[in-house]
mmCIF file of C-alpha atoms in Angstrom:
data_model
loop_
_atom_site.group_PDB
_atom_site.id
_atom_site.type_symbol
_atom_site.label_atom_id
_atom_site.label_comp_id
_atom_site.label_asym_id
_atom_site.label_seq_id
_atom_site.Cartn_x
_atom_site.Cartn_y
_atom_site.Cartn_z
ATOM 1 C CA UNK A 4 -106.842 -97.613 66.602
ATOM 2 C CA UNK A 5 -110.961 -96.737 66.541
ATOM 3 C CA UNK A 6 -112.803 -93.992 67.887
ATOM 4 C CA UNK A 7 -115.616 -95.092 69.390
ATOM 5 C CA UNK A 8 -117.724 -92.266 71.668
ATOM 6 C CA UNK A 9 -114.817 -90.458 71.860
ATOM 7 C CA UNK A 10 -113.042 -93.697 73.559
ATOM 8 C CA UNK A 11 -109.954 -94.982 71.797
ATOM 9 C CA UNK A 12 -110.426 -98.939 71.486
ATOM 10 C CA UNK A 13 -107.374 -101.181 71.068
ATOM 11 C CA UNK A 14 -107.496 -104.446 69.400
ATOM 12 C CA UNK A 15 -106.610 -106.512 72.298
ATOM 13 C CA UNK A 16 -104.605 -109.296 69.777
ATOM 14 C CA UNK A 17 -102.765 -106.187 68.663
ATOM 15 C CA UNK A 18 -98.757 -105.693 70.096
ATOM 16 C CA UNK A 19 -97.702 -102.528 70.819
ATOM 17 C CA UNK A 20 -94.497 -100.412 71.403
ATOM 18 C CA UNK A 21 -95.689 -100.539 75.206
ATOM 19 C CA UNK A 22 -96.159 -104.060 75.033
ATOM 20 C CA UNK A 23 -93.123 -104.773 73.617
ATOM 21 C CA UNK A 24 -91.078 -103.025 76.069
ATOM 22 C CA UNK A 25 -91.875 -105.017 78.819
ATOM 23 C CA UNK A 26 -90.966 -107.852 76.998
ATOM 24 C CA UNK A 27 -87.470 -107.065 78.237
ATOM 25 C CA UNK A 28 -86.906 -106.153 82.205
ATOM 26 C CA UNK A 29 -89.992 -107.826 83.967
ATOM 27 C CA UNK A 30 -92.329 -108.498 81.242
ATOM 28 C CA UNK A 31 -93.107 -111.952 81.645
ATOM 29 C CA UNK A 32 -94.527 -110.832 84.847
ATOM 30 C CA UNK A 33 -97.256 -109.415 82.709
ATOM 31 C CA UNK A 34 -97.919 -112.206 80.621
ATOM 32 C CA UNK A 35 -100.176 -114.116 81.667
ATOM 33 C CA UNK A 36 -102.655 -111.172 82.882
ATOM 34 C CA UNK A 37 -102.395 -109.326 79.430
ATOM 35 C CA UNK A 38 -102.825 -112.502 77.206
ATOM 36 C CA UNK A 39 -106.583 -112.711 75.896
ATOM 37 C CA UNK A 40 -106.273 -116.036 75.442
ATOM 38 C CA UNK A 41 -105.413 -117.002 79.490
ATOM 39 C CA UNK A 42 -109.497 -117.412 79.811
ATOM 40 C CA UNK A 43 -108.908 -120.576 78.119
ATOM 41 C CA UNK A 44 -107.133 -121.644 81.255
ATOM 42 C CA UNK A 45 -109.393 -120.019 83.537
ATOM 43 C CA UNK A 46 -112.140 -122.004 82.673
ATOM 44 C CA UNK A 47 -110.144 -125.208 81.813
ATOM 45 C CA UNK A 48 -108.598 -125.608 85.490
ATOM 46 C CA UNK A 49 -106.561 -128.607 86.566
ATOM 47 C CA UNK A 50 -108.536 -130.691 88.380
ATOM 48 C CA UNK A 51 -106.262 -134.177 87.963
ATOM 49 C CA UNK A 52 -108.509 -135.816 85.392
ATOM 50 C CA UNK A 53 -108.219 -133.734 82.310
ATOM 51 C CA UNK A 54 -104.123 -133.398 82.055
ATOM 52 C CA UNK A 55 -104.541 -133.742 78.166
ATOM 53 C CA UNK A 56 -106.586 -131.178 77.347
ATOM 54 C CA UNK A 57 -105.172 -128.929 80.230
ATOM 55 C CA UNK A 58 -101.817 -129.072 79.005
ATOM 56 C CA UNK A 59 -103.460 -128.961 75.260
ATOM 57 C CA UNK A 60 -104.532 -125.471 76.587
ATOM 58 C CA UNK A 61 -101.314 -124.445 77.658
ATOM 59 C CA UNK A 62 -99.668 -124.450 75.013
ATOM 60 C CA UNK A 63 -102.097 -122.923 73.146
ATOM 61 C CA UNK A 64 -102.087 -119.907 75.562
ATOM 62 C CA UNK A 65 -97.503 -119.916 75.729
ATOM 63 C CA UNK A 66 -97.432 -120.164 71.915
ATOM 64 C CA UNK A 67 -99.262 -117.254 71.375
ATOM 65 C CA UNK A 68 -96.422 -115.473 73.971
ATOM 66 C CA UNK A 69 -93.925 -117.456 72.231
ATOM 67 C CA UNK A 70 -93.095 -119.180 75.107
ATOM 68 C CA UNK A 71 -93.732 -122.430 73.898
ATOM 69 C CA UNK A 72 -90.238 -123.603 74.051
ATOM 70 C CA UNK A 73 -90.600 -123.907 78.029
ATOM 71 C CA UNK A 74 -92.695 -127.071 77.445
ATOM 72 C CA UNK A 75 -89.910 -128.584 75.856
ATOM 73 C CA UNK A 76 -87.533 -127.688 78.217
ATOM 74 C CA UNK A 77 -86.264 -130.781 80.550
ATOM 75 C CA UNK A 78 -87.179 -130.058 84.094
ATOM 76 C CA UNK A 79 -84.372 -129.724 87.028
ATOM 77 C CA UNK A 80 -83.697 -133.365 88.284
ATOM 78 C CA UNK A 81 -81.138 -132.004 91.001
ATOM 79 C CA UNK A 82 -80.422 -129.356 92.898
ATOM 80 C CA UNK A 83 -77.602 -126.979 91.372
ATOM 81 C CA UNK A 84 -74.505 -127.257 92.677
ATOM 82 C CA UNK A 85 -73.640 -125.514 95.660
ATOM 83 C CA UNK A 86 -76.583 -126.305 97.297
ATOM 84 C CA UNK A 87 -76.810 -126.912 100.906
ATOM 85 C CA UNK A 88 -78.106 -130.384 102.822
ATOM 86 C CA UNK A 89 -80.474 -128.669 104.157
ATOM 87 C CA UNK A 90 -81.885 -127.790 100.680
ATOM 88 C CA UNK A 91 -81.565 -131.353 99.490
ATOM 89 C CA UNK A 92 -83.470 -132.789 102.538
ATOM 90 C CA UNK A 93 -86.446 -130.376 102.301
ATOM 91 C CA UNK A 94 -86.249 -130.830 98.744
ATOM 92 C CA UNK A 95 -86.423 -135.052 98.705
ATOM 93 C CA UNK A 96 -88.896 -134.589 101.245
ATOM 94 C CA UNK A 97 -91.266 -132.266 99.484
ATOM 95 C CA UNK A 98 -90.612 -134.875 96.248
ATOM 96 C CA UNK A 99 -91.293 -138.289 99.024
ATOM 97 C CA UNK A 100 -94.729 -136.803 100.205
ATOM 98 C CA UNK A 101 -96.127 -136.539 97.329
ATOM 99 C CA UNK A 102 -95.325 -139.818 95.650
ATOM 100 C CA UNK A 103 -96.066 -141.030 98.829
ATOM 101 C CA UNK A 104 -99.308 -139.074 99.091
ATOM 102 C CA UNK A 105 -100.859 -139.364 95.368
ATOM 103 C CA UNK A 106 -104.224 -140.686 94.637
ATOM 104 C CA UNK A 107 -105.622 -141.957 91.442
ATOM 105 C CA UNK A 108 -109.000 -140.604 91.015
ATOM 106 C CA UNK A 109 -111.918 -143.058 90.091
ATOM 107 C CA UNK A 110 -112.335 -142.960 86.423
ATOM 108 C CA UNK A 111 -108.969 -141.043 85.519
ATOM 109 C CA UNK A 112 -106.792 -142.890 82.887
ATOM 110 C CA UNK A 113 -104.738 -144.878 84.632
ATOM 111 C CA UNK A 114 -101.667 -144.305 81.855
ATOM 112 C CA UNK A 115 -101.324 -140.584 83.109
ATOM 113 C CA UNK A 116 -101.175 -141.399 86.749
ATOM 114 C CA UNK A 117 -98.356 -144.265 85.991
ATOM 115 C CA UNK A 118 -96.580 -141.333 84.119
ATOM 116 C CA UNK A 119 -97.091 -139.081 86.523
ATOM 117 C CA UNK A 120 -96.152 -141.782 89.333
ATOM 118 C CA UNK A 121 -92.877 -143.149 87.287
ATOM 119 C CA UNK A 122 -91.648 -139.315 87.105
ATOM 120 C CA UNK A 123 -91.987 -139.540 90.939
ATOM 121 C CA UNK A 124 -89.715 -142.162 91.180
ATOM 122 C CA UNK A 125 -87.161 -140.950 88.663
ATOM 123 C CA UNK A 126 -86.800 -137.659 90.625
ATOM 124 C CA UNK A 127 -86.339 -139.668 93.915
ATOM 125 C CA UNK A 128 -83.519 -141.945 92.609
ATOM 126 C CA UNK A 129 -81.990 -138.784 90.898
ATOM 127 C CA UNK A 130 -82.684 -137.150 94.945
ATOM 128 C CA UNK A 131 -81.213 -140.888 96.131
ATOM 129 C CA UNK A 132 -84.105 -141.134 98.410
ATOM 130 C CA UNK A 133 -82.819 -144.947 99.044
ATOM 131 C CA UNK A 134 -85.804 -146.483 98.118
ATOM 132 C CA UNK A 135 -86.335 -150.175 96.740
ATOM 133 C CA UNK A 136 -88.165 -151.108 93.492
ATOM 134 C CA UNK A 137 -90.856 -153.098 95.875
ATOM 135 C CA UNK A 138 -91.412 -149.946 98.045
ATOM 136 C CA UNK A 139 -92.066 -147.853 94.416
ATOM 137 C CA UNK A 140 -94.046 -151.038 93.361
ATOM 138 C CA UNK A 141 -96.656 -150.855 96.872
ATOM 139 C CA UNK A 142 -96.291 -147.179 96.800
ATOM 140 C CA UNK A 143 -98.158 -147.161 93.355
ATOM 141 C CA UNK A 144 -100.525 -150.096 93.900
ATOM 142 C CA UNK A 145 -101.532 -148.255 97.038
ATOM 143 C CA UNK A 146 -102.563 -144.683 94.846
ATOM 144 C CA UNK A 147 -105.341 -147.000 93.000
ATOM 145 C CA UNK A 148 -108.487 -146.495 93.134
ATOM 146 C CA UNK A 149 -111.091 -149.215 94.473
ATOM 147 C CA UNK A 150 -111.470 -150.541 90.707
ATOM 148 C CA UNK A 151 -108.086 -151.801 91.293
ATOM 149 C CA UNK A 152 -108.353 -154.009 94.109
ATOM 150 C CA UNK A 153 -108.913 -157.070 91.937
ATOM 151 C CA UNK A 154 -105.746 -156.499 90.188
ATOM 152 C CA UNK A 155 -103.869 -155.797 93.392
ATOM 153 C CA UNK A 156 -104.797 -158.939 95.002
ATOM 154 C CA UNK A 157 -103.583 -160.920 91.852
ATOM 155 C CA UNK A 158 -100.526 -159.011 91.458
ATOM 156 C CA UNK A 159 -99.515 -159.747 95.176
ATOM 157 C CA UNK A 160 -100.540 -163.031 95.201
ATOM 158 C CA UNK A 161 -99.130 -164.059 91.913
ATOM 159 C CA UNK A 162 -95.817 -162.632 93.638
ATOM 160 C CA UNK A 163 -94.860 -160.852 90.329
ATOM 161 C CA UNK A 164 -91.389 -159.342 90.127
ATOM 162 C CA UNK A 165 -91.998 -156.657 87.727
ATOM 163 C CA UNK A 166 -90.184 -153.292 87.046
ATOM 164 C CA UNK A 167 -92.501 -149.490 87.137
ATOM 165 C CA UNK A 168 -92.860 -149.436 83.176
ATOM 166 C CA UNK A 169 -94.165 -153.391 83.453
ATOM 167 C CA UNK A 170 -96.686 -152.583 85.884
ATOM 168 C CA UNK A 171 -98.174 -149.315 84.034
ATOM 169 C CA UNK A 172 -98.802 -151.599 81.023
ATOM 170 C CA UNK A 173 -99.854 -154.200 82.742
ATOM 171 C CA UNK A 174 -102.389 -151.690 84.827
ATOM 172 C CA UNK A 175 -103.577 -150.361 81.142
ATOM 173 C CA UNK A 176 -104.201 -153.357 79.855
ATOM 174 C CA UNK A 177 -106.281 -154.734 82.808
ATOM 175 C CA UNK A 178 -108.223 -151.443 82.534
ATOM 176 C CA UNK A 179 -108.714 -151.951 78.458
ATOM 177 C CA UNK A 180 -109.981 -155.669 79.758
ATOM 178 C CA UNK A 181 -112.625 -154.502 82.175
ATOM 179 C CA UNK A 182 -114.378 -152.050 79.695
ATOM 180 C CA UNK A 183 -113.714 -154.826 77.319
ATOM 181 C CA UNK A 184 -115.990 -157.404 79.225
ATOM 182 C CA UNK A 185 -118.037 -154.602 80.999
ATOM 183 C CA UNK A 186 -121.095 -154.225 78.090
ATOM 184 C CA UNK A 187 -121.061 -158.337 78.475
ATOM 185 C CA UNK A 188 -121.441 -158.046 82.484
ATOM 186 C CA UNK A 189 -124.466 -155.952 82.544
ATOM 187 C CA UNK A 190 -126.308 -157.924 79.352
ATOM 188 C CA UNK A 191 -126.054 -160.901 82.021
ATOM 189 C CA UNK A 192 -127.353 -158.837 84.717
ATOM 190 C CA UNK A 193 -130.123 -157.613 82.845
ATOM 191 C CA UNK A 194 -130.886 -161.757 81.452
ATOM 192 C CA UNK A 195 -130.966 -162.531 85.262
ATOM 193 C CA UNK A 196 -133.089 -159.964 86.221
ATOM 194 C CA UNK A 197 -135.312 -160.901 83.768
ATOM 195 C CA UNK A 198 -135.865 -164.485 84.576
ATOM 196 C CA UNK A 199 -136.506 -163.567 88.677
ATOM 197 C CA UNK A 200 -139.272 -161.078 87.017
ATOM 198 C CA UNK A 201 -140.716 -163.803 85.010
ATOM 199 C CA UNK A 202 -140.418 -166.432 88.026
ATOM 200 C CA UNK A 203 -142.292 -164.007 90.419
ATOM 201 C CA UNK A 204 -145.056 -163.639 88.215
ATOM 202 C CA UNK A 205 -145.942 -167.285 87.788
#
């Protein structure tokens, strides 16, 4: 503790009796609001482009509660037994709109959203939503962004029988390609323009 103008200041990373008390009955209601460290995850929102360094922040912020075993926990495939219909329904439809719903944002690694898009799908068979591998297949293809359409038109065309995990390689290693040739596209562009500039002046 420090007196300062008569006001008793508290090192905030300091734990207390207080604190630790409501560790037990309710504490972890607390948690979040008392750690110093949440204004890492204030500023570092979600915003479906920067998974790695949001869930980097994370645990930062749960192992300084402790907590960090709760990102190691598996999560809940089905419901718990004793669970009505009517709680399986909603539930496999909450899980079918969004697979069904999810977009790929332009410039996002396309690696997270096939992880993110194969979890999906894992939860709905565990759900048996009674869907077909092609339905997963054009469910996916459809969440691409614009980038993607030349890959989607040679994937349908080439009428390629291919399981989730094949595709999401097969969608990283198309993007690796395109910023592969990319620097080689615009050094052509640039030759072209070049030689309509010199063309004109004549």
């Amino acid at each position: 503790m420090e007196e300062v103008m008569g006001l008793t200041h508290r090192d905030p990373w300091r734990r207390g009796p207080k604190d630790e008390a409501h560790d037990g009955d309710g504490g972890n209601k607390e948690i979040m609001s008392k750690n110093p460290l949440t204004v890492i995850l204030d500023s570092n929102k979600f915003n479906g482009t920067n998974y790695t360094d949001w869930l980097r922040n994370l645990s930062i912020v749960l192992d300084y509660e402790n907590q960090g075993y709760i990102m190691d926990k598996p999560l809940p495939q089905t419901l718990p037994d004793g669970s009505s219909s009517e709680e399986h329904r909603h539930t496999r439809y909450v899980a079918t709109k969004e697979f069904f719903s999810a977009k790929m944002i332009e410039g996002s690694s396309v690696q997270e959203h096939g992880v993110k898009m194969l979890s999906l799908v894992e939860k709905l068979e565990d759900l048996k939503a009674g869907l077909e591998n092609d339905t997963y297949i054009d469910v996916i293809l459809q969440s691409l962004p614009p980038s993607y359409d030349p890959f989607i038109v040679n994937f349908n065309m080439d009428g390629l029988e291919k399981s989730i995990n094949e595709l999401i390689n097969m969608l990283v290693q198309y993007k690796a390609m395109i910023k592969k040739s990319a620097p080689s596209v615009l050094i052509g562009n640039a030759s072209i323009s070049k030689a309509k500039g010199k063309r004109a002046g004549r």
